[in-house]
Short mmCIF file of C-alpha atoms and ligand atoms in Angstrom, two decimals:
data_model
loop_
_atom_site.label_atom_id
_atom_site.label_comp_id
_atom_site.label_asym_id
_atom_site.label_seq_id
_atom_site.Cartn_x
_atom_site.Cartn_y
_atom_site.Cartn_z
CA UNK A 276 67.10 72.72 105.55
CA UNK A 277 68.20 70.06 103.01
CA UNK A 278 67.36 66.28 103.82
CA UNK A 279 68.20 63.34 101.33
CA UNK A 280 65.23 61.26 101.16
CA UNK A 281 66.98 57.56 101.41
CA UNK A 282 65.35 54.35 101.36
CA UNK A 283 65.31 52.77 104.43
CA UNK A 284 67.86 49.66 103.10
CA UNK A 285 70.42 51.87 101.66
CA UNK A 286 71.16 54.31 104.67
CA UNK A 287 73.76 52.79 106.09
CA UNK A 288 75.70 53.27 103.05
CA UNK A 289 74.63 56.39 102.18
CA UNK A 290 75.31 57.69 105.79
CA UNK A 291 79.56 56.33 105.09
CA UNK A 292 79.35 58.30 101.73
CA UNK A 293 78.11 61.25 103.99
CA UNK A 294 80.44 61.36 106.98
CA UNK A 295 83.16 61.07 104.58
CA UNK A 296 82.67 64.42 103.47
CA UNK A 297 81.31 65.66 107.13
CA UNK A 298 78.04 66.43 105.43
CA UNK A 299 76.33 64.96 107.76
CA UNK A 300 74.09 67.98 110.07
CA UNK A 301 75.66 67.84 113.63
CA UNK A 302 72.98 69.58 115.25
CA UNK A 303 70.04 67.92 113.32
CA UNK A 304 68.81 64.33 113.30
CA UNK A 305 67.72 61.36 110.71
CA UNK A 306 64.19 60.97 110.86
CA UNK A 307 61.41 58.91 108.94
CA UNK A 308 59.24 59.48 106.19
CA UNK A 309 55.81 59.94 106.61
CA UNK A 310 54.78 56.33 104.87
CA UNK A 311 58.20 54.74 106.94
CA UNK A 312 59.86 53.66 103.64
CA UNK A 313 62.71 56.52 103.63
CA UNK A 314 64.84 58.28 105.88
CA UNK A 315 65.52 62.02 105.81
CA UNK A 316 69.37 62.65 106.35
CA UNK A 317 69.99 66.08 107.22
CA UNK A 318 72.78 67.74 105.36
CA UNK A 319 75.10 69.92 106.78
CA UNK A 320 74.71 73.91 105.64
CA UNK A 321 78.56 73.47 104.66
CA UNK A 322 76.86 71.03 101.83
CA UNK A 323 77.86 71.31 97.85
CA UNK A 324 75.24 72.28 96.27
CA UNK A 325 75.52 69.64 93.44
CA UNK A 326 75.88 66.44 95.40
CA UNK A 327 79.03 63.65 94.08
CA UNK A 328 77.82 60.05 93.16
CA UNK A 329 76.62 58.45 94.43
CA UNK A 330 74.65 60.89 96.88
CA UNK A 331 73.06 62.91 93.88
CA UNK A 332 70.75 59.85 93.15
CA UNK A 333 68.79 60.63 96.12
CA UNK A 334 65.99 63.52 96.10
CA UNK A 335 66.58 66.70 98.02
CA UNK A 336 63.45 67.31 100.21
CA UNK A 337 63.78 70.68 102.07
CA UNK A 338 62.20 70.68 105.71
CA UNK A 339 62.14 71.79 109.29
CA UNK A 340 65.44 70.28 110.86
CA UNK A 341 64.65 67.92 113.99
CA UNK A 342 66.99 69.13 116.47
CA UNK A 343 69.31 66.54 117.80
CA UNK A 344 68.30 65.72 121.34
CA UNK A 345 72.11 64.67 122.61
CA UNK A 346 72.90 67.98 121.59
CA UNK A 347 69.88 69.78 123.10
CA UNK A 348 69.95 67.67 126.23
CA UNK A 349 73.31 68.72 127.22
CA UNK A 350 72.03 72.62 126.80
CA UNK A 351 69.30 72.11 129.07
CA UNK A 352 71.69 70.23 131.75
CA UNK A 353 73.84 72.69 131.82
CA UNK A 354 71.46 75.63 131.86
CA UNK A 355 70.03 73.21 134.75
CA UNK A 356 73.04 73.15 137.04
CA UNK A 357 73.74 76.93 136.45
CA UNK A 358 70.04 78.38 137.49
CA UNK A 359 68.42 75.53 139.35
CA UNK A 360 65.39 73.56 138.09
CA UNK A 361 62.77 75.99 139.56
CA UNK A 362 64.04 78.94 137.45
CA UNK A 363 64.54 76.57 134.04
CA UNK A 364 60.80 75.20 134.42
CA UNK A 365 59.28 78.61 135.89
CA UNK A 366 60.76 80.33 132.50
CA UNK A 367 60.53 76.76 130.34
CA UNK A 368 59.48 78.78 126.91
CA UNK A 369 61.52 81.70 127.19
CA UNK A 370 65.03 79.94 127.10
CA UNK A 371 67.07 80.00 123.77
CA UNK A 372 67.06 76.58 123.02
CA UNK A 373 67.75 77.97 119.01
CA UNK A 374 70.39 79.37 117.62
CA UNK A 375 72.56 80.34 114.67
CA UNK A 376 76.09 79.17 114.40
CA UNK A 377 78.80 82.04 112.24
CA UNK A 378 81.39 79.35 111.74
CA UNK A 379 83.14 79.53 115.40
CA UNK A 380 80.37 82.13 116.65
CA UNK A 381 76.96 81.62 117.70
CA UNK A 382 74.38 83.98 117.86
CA UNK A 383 71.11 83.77 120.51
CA UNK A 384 67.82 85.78 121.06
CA UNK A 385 67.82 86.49 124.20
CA UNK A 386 63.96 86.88 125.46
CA UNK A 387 63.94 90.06 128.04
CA UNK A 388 61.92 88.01 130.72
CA UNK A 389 65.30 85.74 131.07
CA UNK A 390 67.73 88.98 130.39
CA UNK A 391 69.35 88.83 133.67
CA UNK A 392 70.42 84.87 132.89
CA UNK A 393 72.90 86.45 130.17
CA UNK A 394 75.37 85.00 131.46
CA UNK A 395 74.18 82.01 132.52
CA UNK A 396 72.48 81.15 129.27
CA UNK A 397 76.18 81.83 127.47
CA UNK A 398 77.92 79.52 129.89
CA UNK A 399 75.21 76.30 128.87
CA UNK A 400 75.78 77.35 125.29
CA UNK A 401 79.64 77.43 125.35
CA UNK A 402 79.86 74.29 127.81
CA UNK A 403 77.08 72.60 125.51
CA UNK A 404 78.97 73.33 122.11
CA UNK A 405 82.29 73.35 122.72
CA UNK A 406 84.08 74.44 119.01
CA UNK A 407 82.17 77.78 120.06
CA UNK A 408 84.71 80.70 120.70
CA UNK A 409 82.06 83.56 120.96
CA UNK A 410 78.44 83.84 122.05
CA UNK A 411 76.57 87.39 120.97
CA UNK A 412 73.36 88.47 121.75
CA UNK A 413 71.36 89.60 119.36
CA UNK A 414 69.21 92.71 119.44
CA UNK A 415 67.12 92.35 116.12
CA UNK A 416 68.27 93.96 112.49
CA UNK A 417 68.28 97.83 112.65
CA UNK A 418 68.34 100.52 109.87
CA UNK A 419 68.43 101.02 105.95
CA UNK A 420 71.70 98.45 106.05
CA UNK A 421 70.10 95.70 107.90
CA UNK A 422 72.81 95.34 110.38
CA UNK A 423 72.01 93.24 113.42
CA UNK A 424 72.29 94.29 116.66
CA UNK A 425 74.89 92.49 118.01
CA UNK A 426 76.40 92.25 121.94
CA UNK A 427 79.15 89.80 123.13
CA UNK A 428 78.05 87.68 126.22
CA UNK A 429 80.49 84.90 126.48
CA UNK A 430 83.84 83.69 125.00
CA UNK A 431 86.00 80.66 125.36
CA UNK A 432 89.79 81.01 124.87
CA UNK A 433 91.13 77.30 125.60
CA UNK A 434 89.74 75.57 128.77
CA UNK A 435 88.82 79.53 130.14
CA UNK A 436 85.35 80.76 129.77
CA UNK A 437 84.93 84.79 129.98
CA UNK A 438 81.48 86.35 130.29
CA UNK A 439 82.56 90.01 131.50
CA UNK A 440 85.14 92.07 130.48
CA UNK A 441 85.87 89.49 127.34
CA UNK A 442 89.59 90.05 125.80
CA UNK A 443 89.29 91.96 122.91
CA UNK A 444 90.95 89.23 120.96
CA UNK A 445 88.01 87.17 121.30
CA UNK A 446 85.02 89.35 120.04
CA UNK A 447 86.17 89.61 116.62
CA UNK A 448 83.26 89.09 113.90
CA UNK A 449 84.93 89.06 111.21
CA UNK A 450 84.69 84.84 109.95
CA UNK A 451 84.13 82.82 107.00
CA UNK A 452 81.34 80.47 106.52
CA UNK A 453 80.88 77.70 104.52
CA UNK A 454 77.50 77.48 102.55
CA UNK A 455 76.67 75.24 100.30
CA UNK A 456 80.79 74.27 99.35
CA UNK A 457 81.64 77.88 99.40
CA UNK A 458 83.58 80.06 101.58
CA UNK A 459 81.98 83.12 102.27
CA UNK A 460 83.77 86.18 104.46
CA UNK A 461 81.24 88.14 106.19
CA UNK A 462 81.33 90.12 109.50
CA UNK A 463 77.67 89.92 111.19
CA UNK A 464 78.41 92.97 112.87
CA UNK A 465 78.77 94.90 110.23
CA UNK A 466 77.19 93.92 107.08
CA UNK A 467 73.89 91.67 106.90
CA UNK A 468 74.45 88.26 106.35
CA UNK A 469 71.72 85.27 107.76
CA UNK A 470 72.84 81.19 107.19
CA UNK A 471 68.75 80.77 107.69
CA UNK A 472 68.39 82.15 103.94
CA UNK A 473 70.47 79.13 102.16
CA UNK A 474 67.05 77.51 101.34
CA UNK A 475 65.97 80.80 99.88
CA UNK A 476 69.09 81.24 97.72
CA UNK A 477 68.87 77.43 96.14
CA UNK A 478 65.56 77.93 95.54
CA UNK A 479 66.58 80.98 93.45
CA UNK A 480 69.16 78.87 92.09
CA UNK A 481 66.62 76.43 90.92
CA UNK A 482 64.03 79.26 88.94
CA UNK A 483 67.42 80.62 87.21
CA UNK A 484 68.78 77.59 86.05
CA UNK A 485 64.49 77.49 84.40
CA UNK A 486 65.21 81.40 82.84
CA UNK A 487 68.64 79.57 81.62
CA UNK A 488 66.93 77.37 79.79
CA UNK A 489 64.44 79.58 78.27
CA UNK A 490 67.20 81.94 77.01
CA UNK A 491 69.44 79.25 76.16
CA UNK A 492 72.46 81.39 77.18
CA UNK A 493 74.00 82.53 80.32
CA UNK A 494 72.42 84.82 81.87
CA UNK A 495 72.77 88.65 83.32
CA UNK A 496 72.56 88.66 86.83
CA UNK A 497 71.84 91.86 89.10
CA UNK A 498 71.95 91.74 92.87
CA UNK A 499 71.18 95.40 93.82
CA UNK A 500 71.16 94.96 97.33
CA UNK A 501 73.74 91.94 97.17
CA UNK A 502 75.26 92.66 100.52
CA UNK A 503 78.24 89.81 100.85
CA UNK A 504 77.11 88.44 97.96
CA UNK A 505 75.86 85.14 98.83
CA UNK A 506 72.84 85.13 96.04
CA UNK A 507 75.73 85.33 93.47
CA UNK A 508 78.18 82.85 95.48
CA UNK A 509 75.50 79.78 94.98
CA UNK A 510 74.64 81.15 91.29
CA UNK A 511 78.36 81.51 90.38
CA UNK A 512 79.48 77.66 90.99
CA UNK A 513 76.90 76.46 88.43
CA UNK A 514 78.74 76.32 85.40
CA UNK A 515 77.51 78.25 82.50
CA UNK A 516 74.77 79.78 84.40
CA UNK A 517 75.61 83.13 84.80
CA UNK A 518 77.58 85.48 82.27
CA UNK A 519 77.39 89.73 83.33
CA UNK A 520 76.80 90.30 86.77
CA UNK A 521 76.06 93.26 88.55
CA UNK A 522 77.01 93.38 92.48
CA UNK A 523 76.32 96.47 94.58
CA UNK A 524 74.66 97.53 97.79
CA UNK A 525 74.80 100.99 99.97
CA UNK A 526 76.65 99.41 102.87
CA UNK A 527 80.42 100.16 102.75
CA UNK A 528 81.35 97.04 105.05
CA UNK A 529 79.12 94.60 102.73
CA UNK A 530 80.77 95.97 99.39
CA UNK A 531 84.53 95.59 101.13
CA UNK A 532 83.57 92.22 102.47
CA UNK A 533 81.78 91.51 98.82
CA UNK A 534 85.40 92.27 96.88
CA UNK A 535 86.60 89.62 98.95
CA UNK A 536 84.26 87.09 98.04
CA UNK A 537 84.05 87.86 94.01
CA UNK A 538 88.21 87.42 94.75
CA UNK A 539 88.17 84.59 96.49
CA UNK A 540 85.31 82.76 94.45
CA UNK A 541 86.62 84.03 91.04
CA UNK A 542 90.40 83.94 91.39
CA UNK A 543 89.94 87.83 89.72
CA UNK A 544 91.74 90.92 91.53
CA UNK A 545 89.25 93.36 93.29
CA UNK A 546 90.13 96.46 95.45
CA UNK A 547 90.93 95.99 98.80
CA UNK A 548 88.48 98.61 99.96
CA UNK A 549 85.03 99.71 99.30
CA UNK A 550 84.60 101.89 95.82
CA UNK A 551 81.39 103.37 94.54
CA UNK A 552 80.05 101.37 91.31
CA UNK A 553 82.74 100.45 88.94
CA UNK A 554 82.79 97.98 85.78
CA UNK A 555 86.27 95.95 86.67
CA UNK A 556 86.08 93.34 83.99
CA UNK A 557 84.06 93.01 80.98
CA UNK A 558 81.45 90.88 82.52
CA UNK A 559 81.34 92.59 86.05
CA UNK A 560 80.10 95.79 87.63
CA UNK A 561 80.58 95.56 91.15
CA UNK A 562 80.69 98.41 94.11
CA UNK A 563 78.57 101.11 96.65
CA UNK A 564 75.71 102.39 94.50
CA UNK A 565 71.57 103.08 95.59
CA UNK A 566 69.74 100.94 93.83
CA UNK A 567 67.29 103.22 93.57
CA UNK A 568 69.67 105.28 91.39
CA UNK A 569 70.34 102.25 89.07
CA UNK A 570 68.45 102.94 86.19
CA UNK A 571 69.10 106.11 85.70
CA UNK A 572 72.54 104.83 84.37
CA UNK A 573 72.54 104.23 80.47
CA UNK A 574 75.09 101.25 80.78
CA UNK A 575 72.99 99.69 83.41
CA UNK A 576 69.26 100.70 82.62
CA UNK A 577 67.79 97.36 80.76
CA UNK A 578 70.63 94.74 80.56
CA UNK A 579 69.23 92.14 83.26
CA UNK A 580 67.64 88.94 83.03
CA UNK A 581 67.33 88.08 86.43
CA UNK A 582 67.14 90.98 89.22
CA UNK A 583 67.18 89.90 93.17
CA UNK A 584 65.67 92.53 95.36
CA UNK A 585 66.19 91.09 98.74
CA UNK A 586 65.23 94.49 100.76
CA UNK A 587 62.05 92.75 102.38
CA UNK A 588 60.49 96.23 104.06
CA UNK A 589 60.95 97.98 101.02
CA UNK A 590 60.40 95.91 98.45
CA UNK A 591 57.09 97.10 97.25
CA UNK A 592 58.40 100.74 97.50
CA UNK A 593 61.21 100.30 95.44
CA UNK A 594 59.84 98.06 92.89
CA UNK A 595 58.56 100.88 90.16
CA UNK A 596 62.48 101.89 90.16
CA UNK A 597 63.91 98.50 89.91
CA UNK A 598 62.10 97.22 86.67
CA UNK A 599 63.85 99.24 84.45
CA UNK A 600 66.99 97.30 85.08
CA UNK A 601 65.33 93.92 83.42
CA UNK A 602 66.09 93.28 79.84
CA UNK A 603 63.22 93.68 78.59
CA UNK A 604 63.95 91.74 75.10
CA UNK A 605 63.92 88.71 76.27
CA UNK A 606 61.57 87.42 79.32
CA UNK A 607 62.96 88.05 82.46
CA UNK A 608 62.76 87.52 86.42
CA UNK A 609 62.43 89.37 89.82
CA UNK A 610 63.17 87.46 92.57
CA UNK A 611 61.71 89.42 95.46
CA UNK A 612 61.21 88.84 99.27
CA UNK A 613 58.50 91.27 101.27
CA UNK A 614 57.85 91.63 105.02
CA UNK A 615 53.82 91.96 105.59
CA UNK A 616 50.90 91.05 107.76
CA UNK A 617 49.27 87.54 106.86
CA UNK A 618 46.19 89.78 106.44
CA UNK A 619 47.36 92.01 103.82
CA UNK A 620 48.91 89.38 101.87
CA UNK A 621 45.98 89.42 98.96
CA UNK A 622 46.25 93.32 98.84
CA UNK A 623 49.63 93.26 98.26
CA UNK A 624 49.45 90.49 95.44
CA UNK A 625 47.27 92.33 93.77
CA UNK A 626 49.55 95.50 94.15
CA UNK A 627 52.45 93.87 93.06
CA UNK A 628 50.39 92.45 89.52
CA UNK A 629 49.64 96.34 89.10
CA UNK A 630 53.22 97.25 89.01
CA UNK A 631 54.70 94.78 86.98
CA UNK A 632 54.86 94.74 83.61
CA UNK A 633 52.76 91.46 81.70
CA UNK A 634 53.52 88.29 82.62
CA UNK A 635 54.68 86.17 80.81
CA UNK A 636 52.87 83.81 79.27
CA UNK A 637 52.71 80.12 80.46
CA UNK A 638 53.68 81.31 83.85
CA UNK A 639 51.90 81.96 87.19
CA UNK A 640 51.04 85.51 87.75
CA UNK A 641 53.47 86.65 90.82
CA UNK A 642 52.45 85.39 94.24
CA UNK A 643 53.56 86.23 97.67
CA UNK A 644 54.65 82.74 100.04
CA UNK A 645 55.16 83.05 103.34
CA UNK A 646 58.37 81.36 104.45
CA UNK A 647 58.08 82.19 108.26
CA UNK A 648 56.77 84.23 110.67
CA UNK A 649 58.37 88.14 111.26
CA UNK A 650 57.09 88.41 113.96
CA UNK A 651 53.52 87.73 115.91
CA UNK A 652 51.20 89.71 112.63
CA UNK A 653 53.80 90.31 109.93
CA UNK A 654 55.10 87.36 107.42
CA UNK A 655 58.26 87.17 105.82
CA UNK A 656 57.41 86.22 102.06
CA UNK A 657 59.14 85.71 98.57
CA UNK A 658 58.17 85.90 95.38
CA UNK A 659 59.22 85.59 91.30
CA UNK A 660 57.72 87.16 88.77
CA UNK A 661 58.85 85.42 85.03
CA UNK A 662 57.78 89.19 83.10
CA UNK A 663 57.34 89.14 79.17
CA UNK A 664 59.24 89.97 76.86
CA UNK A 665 58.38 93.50 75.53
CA UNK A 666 57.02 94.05 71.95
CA UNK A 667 60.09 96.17 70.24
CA UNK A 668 57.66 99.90 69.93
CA UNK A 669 57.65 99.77 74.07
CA UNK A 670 61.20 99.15 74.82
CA UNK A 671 63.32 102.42 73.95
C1 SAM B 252 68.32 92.10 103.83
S1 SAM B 252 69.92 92.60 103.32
C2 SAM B 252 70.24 91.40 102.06
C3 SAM B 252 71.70 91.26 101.73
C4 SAM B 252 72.03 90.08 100.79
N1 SAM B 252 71.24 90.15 99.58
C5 SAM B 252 71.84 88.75 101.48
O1 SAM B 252 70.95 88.00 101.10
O2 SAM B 252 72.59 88.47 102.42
C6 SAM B 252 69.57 94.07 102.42
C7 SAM B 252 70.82 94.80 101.91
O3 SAM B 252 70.35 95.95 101.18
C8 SAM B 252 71.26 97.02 101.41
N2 SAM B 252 70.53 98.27 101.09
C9 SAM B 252 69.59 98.93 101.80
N3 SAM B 252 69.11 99.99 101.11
C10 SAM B 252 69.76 99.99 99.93
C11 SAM B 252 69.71 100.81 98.77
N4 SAM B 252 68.87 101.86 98.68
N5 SAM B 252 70.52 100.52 97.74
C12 SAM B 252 71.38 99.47 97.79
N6 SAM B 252 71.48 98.65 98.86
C13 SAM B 252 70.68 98.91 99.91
C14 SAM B 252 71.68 96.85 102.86
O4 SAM B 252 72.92 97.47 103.10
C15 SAM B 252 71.74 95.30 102.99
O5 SAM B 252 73.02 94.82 102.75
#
């Protein structure tokens, strides 16, 4: 998450600045810097993405969050009271002392040696946070459209808790986050959406604002398997960065939940319902396409700069079929993530240099880095790959 590094003499006044925009992370603490000279102030995920004076004259330093213990002790006392001590310490590592908060929703990963503490484990949560109206359980992402596995287990409605039979007016999904000063409608149940990839998306943010500058124009974004849209939400604020975009992804819910965004975000009209690929203005093609099918279209085929393939299992696989959507005129970039075991990481570097085209030059070949762990073997990774411009006989 983001942290402004602060010297230690100015955080008092940096912290007013913060709170005054409720930037300040609620669930996350101020630590120190390794030498003791700075402070790390974690910023909320709500955050703009370009800071306001004078906050924007401190360096971003993206870390681990320290949880904040007032928080965390209350979840534990709780969870205390409702299952005595000897079941807490008996199961002490398989509690879900994590969790992701969906604006008035959290979700929790529920480990199946404390299964039958459902309950339990959503009444500490909802006594422990209480702006929480709905606690789901979640069962992992499933299937081609990533859609996460997702099981009500507790709800608040004022001062009454429900952990059985929950009112059907509680367990709606459908909410709107705010990441990094943007609104963003999404509906975890039905569509993929994860606030844990805000870090990747500003990172992305960072190596197209680098292409920018190399073209010296704005450039031609695709998002093939855009879901939401959240890639394009945090490119879209910067000014001038992006001109064409294409949006589109095979999921139905994403692409109805996507017109809403590119509405809400552009101040454009969008259908109200999910179409199959359409160009609505002059600078957008938005809808329900494969992206495997992409390039097969004339008016698509060869008119990106930048192409985000956030599929991470099929990356690889679908790779040969998504690099005929870069422009190849001009250099380029592919923003990829891949799932894959820590041990097959150098195999699949080098497979990944054999199916690009050259790179270009001045730039780092492509190289997977592992952002976290998948799971106990496999490694969720990203990569970029800044690919040559083509010489004019090779580009048809
Ligand atoms: C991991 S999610 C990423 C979504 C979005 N980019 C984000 O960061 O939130 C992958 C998305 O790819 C979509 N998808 C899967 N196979 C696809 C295909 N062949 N063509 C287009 N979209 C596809 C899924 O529906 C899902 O929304």
């Amino acid at each position: 998450m983001r942290h402004l590094l602060v010297p230690n003499r100015k955080v008092q006044a940096v912290l007013t600045e913060i709170t005054k925009y409720d930037w300040l992370s609620k669930e996350h603490r101020i630590f120190s810097s390794e030498d003791g000279k700075n402070r790390l102030i974690p910023l909320s995920f709500s955050a703009d993405v370009n800071l306001p004076e004078p906050l924007c004259d401190f360096e971003i330093v993206f870390s681990e969050g320290k949880p904040n213990e007032i928080i965390d002790t209350d979840w534990w006392n709780h969870l205390e009271n409702l299952v005595g001590k000897a079941t807490l310490i008996e199961h002490k590592e398989a509690w879900p002392s994590s969790h992701e908060f969906f604006a008035d929703m959290m979700i929790v990963r529920i480990d199946d040696s404390v299964e039958k503490y459902t309950s339990k484990i959503a009444q500490a949560k909802l006594l422990s946070h209480p702006f929480i109206r709905l606690v789901l359980s979640d069962g992992g992402v499933l299937g081609e459209l990533r859609i996460r596995d997702l099981k009500p287990i507790g709800a608040r409605k004022d001062s009454e808790l429900y952990f059985e039979n929950i009112p059907s007016g509680l367990t709606n999904t459908k909410v709107s986050v705010k990441e990094s000063g943007r609104y963003i409608s999404c509906d975890p149940q039905v569509a993929y959406y994860s606030t844990k990839l805000q870090t990747e998306r500003l990172e992305t943010l960072r190596f197209a604002k680098e292409l920018r500058k190399e073209l010296n124009r704005p450039l031609a974004v695709c998002d093939p398997f855009c879901g939401v849209g959240p890639a394009l939400s945090t490119l879209i604020a910067e000014d001038g960065l992006v001109g064409n975009i294409l949006a589109s992804d095979l999921n139905v819910a994403a692409v109805e939940l996507l017109f809403e965004n590119l509405q809400r975000w552009e101040k454009r009209e969008y259908p109200t319902e999910s179409t199959p690929i359409e160009q609505y203005y002059n600078d957008r093609i938005v809808g329900l396409a494969d992206a495997t099918k992409l390039s097969n279209n004339p008016n698509i085929s060869g008119k990106w700069d930048l192409v985000l393939v956030n599929l991470p299992h099929r990356t690889i696989d679908f790779l040969p079929k998504l690099i005929p959507l870069l422009n190849r005129s001009n250099m380029s970039l592919i923003r990829g993530r891949v799932i894959v075991a820590e041990s097959d990481i150098p195999s699949v570097n080098e497979k990944i240099n054999q199916i690009l085209p050259p790179i270009a030059a001045g730039k780092s070949k492509p190289e997977l880095k592992i952002k976290r762990d998948y799971s106990s073997t496999l490694r969720l990774c990203s990569f970029e790959a800044w690919i040559e411009k083509a010489i004019a006989s090779s580009i048809e």
